[in-house]
mmCIF file of C-alpha atoms in Angstrom:
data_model
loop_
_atom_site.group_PDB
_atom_site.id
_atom_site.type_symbol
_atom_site.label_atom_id
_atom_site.label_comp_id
_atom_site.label_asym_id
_atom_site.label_seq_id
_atom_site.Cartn_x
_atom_site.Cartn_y
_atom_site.Cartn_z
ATOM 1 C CA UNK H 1 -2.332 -8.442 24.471
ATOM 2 C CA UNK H 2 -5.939 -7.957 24.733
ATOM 3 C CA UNK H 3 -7.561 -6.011 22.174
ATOM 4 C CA UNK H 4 -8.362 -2.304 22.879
ATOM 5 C CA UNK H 5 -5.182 -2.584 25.904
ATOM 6 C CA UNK H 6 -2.748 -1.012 24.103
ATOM 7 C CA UNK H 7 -2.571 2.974 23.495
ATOM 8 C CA UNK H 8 -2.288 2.401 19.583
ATOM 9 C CA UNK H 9 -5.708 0.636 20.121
ATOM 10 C CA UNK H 10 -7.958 2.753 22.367
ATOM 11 C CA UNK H 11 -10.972 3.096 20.513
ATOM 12 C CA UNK H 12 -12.610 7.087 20.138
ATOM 13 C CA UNK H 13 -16.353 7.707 18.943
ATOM 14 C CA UNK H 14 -14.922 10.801 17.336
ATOM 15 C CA UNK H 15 -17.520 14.244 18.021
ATOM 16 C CA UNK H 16 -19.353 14.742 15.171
ATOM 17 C CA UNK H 17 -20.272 18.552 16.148
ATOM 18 C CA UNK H 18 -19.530 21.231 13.799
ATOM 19 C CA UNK H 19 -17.985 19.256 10.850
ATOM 20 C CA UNK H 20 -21.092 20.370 8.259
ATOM 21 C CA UNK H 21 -22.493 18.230 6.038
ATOM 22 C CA UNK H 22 -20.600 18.069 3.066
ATOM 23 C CA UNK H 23 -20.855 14.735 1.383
ATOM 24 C CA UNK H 24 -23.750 13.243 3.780
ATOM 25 C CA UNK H 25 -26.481 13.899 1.138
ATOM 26 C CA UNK H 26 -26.044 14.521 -2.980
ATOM 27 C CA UNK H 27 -26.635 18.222 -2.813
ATOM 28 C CA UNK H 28 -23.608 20.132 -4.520
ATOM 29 C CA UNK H 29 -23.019 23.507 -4.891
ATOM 30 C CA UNK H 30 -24.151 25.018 -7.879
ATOM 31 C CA UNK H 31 -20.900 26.131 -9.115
ATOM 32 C CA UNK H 32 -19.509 22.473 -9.023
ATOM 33 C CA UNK H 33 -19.850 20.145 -11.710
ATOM 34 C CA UNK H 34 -22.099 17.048 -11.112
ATOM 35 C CA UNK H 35 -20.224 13.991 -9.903
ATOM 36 C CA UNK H 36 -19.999 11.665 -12.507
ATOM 37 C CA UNK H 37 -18.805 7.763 -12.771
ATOM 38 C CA UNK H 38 -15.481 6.411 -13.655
ATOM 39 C CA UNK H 39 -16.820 6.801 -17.421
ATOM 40 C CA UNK H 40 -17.986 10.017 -17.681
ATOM 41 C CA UNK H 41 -21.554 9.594 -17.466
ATOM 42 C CA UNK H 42 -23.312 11.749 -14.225
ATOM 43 C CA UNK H 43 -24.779 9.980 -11.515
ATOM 44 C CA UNK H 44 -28.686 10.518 -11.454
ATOM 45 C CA UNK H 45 -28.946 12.095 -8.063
ATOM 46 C CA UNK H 46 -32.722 13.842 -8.811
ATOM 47 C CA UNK H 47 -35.583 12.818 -6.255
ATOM 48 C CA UNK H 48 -37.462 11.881 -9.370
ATOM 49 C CA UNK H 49 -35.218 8.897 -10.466
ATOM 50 C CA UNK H 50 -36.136 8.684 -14.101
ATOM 51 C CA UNK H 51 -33.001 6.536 -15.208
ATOM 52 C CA UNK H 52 -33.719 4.079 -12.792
ATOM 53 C CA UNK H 53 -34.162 0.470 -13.991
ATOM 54 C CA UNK H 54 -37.829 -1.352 -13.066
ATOM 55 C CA UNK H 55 -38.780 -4.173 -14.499
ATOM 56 C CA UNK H 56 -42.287 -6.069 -15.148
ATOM 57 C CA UNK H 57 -43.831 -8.884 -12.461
ATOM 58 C CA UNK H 58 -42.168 -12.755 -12.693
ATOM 59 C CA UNK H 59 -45.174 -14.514 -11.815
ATOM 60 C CA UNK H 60 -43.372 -17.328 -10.860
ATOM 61 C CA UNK H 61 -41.345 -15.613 -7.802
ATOM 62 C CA UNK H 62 -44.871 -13.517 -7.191
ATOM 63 C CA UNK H 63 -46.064 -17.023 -6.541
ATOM 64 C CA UNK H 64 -43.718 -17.401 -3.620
ATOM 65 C CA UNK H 65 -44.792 -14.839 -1.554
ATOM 66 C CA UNK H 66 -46.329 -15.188 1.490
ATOM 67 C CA UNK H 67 -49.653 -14.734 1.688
ATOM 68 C CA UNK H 68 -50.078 -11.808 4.106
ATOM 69 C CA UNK H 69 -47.342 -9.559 2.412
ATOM 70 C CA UNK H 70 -48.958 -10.336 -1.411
ATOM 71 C CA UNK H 71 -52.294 -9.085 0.227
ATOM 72 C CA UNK H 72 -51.137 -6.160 1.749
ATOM 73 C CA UNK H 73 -49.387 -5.341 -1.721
ATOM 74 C CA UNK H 74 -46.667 -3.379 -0.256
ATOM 75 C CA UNK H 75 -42.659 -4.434 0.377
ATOM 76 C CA UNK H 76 -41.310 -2.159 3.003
ATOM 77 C CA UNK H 77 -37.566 -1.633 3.395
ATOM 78 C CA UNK H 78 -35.410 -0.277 5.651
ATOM 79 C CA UNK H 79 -32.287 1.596 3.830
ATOM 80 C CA UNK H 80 -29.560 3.659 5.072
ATOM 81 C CA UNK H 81 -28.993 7.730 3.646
ATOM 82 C CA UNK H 82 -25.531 8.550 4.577
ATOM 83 C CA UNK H 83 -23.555 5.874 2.151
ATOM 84 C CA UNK H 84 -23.199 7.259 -1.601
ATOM 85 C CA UNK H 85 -23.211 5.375 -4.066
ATOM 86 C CA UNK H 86 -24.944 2.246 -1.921
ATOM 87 C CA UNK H 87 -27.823 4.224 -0.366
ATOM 88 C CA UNK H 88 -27.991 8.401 -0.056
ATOM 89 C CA UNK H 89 -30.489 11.398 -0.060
ATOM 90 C CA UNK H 90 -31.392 12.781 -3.378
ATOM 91 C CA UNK H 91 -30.668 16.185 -4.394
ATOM 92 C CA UNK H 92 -34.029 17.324 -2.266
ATOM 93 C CA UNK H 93 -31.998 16.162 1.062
ATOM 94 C CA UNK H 94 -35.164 13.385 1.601
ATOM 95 C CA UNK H 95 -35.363 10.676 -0.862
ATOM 96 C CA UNK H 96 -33.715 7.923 -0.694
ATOM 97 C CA UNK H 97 -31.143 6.749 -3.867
ATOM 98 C CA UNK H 98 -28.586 4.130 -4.710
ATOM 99 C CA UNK H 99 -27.890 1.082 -5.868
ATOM 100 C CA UNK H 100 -29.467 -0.690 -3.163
ATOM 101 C CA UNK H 101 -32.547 1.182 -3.246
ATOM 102 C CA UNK H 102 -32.572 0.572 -6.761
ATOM 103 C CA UNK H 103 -32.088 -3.440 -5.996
ATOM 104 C CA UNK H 104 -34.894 -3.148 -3.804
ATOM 105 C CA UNK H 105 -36.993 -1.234 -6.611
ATOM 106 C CA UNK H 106 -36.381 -4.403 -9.036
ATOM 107 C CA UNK H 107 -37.336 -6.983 -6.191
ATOM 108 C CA UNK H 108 -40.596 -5.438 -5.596
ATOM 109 C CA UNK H 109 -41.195 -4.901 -9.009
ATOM 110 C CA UNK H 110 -40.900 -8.447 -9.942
ATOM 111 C CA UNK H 111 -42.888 -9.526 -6.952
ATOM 112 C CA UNK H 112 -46.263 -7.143 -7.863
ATOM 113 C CA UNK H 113 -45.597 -5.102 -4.342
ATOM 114 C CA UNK H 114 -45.423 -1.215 -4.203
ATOM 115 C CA UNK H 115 -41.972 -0.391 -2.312
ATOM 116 C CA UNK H 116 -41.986 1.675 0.593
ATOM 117 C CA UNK H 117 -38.486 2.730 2.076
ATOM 118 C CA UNK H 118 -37.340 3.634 5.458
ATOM 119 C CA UNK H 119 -34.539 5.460 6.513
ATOM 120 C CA UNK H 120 -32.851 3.893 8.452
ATOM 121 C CA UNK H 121 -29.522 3.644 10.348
ATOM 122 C CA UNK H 122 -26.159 0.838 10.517
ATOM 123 C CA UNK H 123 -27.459 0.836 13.969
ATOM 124 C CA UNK H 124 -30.393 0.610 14.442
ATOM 125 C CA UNK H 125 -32.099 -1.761 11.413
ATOM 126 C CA UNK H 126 -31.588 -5.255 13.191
ATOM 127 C CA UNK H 127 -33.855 -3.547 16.068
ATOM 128 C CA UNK H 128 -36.236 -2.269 13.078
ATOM 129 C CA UNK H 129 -36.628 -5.375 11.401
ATOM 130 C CA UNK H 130 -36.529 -7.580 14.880
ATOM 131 C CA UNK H 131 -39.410 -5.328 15.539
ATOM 132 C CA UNK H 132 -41.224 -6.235 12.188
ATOM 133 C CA UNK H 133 -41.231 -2.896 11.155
ATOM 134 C CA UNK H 134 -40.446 -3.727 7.952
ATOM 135 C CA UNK H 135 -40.151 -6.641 5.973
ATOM 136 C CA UNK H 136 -36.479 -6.675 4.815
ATOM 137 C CA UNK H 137 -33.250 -4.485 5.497
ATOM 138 C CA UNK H 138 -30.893 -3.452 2.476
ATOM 139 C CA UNK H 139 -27.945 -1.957 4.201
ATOM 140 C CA UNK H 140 -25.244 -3.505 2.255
ATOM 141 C CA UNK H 141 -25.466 -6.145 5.093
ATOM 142 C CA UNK H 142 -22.676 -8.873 4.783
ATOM 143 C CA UNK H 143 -23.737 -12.496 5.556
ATOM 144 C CA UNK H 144 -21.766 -13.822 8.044
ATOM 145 C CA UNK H 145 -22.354 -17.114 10.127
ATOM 146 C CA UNK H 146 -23.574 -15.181 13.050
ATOM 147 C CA UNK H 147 -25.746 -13.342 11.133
ATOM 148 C CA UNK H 148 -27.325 -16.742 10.363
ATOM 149 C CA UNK H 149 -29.058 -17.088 13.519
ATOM 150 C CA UNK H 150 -31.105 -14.101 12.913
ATOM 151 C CA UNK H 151 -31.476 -13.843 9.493
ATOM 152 C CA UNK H 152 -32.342 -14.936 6.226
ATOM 153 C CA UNK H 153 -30.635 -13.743 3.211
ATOM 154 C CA UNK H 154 -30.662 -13.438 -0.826
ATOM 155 C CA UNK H 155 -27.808 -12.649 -1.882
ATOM 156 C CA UNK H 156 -26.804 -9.964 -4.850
ATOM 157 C CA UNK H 157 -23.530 -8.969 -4.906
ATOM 158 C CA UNK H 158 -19.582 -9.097 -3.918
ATOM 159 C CA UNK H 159 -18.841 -7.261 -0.772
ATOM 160 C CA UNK H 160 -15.401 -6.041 -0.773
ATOM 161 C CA UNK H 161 -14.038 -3.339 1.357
ATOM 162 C CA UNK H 162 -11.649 -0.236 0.637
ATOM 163 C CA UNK H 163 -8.752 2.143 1.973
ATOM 164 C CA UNK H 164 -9.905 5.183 0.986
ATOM 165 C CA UNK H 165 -6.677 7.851 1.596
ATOM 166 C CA UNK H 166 -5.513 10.640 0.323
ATOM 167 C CA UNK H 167 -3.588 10.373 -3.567
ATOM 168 C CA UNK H 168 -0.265 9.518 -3.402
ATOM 169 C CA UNK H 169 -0.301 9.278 0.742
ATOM 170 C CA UNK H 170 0.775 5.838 2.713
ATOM 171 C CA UNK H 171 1.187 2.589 0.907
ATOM 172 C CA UNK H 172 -1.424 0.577 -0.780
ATOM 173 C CA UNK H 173 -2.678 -1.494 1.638
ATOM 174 C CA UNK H 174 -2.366 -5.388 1.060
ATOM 175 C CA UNK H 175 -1.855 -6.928 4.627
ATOM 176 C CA UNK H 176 -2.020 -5.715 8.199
ATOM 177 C CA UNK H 177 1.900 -4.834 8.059
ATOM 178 C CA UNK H 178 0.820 -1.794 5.784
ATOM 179 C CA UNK H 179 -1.751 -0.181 8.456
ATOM 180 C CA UNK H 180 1.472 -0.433 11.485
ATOM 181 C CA UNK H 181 1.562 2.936 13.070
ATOM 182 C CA UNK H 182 -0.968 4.546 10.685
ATOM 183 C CA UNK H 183 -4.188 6.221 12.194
ATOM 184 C CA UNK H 184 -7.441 4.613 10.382
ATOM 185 C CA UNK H 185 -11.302 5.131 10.630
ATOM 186 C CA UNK H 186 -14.448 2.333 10.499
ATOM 187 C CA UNK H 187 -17.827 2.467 11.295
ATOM 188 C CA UNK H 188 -18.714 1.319 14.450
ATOM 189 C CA UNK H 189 -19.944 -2.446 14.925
ATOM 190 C CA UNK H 190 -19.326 -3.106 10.981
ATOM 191 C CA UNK H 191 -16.723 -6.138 9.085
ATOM 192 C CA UNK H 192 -14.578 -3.132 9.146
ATOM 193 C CA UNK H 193 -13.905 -2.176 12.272
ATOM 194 C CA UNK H 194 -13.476 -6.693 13.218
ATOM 195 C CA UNK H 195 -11.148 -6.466 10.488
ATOM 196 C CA UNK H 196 -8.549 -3.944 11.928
ATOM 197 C CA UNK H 197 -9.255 -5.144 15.233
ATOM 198 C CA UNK H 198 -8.070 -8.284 13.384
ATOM 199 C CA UNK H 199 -5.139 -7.078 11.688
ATOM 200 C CA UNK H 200 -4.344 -4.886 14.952
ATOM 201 C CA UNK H 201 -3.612 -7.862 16.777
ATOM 202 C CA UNK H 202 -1.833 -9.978 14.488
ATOM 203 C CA UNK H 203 0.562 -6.743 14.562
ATOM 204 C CA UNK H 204 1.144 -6.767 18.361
ATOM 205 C CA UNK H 205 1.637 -10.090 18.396
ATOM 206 C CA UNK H 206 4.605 -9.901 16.236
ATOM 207 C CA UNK H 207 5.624 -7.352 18.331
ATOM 208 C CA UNK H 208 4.727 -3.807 15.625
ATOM 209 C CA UNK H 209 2.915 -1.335 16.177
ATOM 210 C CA UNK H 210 -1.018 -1.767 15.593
ATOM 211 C CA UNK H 211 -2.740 1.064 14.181
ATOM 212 C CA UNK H 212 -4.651 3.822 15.949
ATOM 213 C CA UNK H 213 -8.470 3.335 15.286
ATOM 214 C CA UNK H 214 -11.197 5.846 15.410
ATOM 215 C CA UNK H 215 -15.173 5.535 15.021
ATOM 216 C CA UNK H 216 -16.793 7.784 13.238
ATOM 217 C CA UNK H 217 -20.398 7.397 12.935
ATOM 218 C CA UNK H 218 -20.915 8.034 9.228
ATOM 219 C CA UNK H 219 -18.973 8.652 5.787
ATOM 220 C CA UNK H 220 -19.329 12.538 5.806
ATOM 221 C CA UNK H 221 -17.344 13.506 8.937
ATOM 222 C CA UNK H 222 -14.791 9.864 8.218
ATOM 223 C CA UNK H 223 -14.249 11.636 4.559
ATOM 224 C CA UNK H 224 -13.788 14.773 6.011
ATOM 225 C CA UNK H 225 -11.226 13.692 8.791
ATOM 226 C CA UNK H 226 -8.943 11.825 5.940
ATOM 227 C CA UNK H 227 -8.893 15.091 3.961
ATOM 228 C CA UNK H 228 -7.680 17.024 6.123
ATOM 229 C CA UNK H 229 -5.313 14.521 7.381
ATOM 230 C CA UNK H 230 -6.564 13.326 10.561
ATOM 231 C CA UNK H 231 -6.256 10.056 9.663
ATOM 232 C CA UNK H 232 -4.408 7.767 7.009
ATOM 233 C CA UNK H 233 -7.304 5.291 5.804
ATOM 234 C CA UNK H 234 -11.296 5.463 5.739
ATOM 235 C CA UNK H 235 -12.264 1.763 5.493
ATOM 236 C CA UNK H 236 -15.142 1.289 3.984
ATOM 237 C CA UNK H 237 -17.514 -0.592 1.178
ATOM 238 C CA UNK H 238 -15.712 -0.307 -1.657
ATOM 239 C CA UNK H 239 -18.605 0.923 -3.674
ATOM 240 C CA UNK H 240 -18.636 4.036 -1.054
ATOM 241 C CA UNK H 241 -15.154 4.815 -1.265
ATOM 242 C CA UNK H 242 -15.073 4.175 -5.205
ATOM 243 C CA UNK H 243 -17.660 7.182 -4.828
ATOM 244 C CA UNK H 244 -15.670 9.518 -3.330
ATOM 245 C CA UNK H 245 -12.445 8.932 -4.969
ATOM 246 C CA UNK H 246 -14.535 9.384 -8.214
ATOM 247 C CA UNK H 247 -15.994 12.394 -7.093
ATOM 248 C CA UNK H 248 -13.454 14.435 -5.232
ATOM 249 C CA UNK H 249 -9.986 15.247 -6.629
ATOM 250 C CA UNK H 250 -7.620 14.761 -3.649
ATOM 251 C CA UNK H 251 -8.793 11.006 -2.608
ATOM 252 C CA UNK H 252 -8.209 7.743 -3.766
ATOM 253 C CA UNK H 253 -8.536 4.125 -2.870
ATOM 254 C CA UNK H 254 -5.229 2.453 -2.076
ATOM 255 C CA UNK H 255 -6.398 -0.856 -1.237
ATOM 256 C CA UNK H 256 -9.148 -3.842 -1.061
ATOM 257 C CA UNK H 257 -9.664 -6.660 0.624
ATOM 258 C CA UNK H 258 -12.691 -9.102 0.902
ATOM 259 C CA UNK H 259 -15.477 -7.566 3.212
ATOM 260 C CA UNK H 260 -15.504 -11.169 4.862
ATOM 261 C CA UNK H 261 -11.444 -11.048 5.520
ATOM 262 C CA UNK H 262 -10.039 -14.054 5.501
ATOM 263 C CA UNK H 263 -12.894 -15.455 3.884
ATOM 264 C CA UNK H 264 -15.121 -13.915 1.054
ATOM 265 C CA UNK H 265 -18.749 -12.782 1.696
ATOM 266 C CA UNK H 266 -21.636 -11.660 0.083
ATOM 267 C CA UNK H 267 -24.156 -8.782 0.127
ATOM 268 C CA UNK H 268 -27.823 -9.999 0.883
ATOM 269 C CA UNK H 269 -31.108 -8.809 1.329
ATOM 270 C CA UNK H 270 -31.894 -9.060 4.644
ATOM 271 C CA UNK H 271 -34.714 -11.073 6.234
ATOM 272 C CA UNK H 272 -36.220 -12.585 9.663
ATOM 273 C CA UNK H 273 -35.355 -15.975 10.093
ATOM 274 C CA UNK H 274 -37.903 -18.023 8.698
ATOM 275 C CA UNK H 275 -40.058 -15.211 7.302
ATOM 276 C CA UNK H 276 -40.748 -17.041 4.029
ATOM 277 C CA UNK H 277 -39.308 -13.784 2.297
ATOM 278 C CA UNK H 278 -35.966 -15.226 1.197
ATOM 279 C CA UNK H 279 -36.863 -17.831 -0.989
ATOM 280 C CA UNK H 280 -39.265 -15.261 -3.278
ATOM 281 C CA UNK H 281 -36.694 -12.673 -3.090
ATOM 282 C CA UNK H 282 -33.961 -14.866 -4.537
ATOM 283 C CA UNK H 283 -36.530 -15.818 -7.329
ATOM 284 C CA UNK H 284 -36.965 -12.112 -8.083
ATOM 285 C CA UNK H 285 -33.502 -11.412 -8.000
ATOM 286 C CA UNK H 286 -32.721 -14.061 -9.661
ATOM 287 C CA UNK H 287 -34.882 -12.962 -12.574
ATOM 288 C CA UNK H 288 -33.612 -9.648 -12.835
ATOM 289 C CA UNK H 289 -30.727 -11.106 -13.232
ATOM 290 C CA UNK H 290 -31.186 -13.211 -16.234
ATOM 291 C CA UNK H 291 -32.954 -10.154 -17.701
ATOM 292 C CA UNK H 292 -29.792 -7.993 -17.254
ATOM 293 C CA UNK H 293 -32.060 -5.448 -15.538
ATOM 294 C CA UNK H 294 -30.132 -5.657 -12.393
ATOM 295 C CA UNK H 295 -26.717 -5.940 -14.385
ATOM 296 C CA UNK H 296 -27.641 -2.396 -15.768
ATOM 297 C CA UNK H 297 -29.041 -1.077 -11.952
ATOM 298 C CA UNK H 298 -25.598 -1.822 -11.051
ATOM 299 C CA UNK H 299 -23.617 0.213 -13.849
ATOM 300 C CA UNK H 300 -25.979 3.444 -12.922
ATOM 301 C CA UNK H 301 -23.533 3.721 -10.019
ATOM 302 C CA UNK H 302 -20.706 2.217 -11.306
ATOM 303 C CA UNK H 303 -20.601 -1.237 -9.735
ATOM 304 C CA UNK H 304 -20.571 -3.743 -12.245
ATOM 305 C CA UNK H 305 -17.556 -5.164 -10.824
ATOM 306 C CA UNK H 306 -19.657 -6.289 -8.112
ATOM 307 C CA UNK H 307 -22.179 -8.172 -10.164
ATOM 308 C CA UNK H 308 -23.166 -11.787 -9.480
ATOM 309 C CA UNK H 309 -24.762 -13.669 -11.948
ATOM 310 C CA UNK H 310 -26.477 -16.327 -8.890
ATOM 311 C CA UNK H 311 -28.460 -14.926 -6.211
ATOM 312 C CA UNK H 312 -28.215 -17.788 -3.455
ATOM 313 C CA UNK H 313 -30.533 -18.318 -0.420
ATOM 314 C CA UNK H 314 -28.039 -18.496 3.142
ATOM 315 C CA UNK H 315 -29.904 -19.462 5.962
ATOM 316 C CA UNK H 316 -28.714 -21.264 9.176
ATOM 317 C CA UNK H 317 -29.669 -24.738 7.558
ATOM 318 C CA UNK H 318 -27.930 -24.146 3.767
ATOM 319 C CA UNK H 319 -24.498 -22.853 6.166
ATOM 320 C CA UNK H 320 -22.051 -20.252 4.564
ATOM 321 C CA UNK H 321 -21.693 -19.987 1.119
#
């Protein structure tokens, strides 16, 4: 059976009217306590950033840069808003935060460049940077092969994916046998939603029932919809549903799975194919690395488990990593 054929399957952009905006930016009401990581500690959410890690220029990756960007003097990024703890608005509802804005920070940092970010969106920041409006996207963007023909990457962390649900609701999910018959929500046009697509019709084929599948175009209305039990699962980055099960009381994730399922995948800063940018990038990241600046960017948000101590360059002529 085809996929989308069968009435388990049909896909709905679900309406996004009315449903608030609780959870879309880190404002919390004042009589709630401030969201803190697994250990305790609060997340920084302030505008001003002060606990954010920067580092000092590596003269040798500075030396890789292109001429016309080292000239200009200025790195400019296209992040998204709407994914806590990858890449939200700060307490003032405008800045950007999050550990990939803070990845960003340390790349342009070791390169000598003043950062600029752009908001941006999952859908539209491969027509933003086709468009050279900026020089690099991080969007927690997972290299795949297709990807390759576009793009250029450096890559800095695991990419894994999670079922965010409910505590103690549905099983934890291993395999697409535990999704049968369940109602789940993805992002549209992400790994996710290929993945249960995926799964979906390994199910019909052994003759089960796939799961129902609805789009939601971002985390706040998705979170909202699982707690109040309009659907089973949320898939999403597991740093983003990490986030909300450590910051709400009545979800948790019940599940993970490579963001690259079958195979395993990285996150990469994002470049135009042959824009010379990868190679210094991977130089700067790979710096912070060895500095443990970037292994302490990640703990501010609680990701160390995501940590890579090699930043690679993928491009179509290395192949997959």
């Amino acid at each position: 059976m085809s996929r989308g054929m069968d009435r388990r399957t049909v896909l709905r952009v679900a309406g996004i009217g009315g449903l608030g905006l609780l959870g879309l930016t880190a404002c919390t009401h004042p009589d709630q306590p401030q969201p803190t990581r697994e250990d305790g500690v609060p997340f920084d959410l302030s505008p001003e950033q002060n606990s954010r890690i920067r580092s000092e220029v590596d003269s040798a990756a500075q030396a890789l840069l292109p001429e016309k960007i080292a000239a200009g003097g200025v790195l400019t990024v296209g992040v998204l808003n709407t994914s806590p703890p990858l890449a939200f608005s700060a307490t003032d509802d405008v800045t950007p935060i999050g550990s990939e804005v803070d990845t960003a920070y340390l790349i342009a940092d070791k390169l000598g460049l003043e950062l600029d970010t752009q908001v941006t969106s999952w859908e539209n920041w491969p027509l933003k940077l086709g468009a050279n409006e900026y020089h690099a996207a991080f969007a927690n963007v997972g290299v795949t092969e297709p990807r390759l023909k576009l793009y250029d990457f450096a890559t800095y962390r695991a990419a894994y994916m999670g079922f965010l649900a409910r505590k103690g609701q549905g099983p934890v999910v291993s395999s697409p046998e535990d999704i049968s018959g369940r109602k789940l929500s993805v992002t549209p046009g992400t790994n996710q939603e290929k993945i249960v697509m995926a799964w979906n019709d390994q199910l019909v084929a052994q003759g089960k029932e796939p799961a129902a599948l609805d789009l939601y175009l971002d985390n706040t209305n998705a979170v909202l919809a699982l707690a109040a039990g309009r659907i089973d699962y949320y898939l999403s980055p597991f740093p983003t549903g990490a986030y909300y099960a450590a910051t709400r009381d009545d979800l948790e994730v019940r599940g993970k799975i490579s963001a690259g399922w079958p195979k395993s995948t990285l996150v990469a800063a994002t470049t135009l194919k042959d824009s010379g940018l990868a190679r210094p990038f991977q130089a700067a990241l790979q710096s912070a690395i060895s500095s443990g600046e970037y292994r302490q960017a990640l703990k501010r948000w609680g990701l160390e488990e995501e940590f890579l101590s090699e930043s690679l360059i993928v491009t179509e002529k290395t192949g997959m990593p």
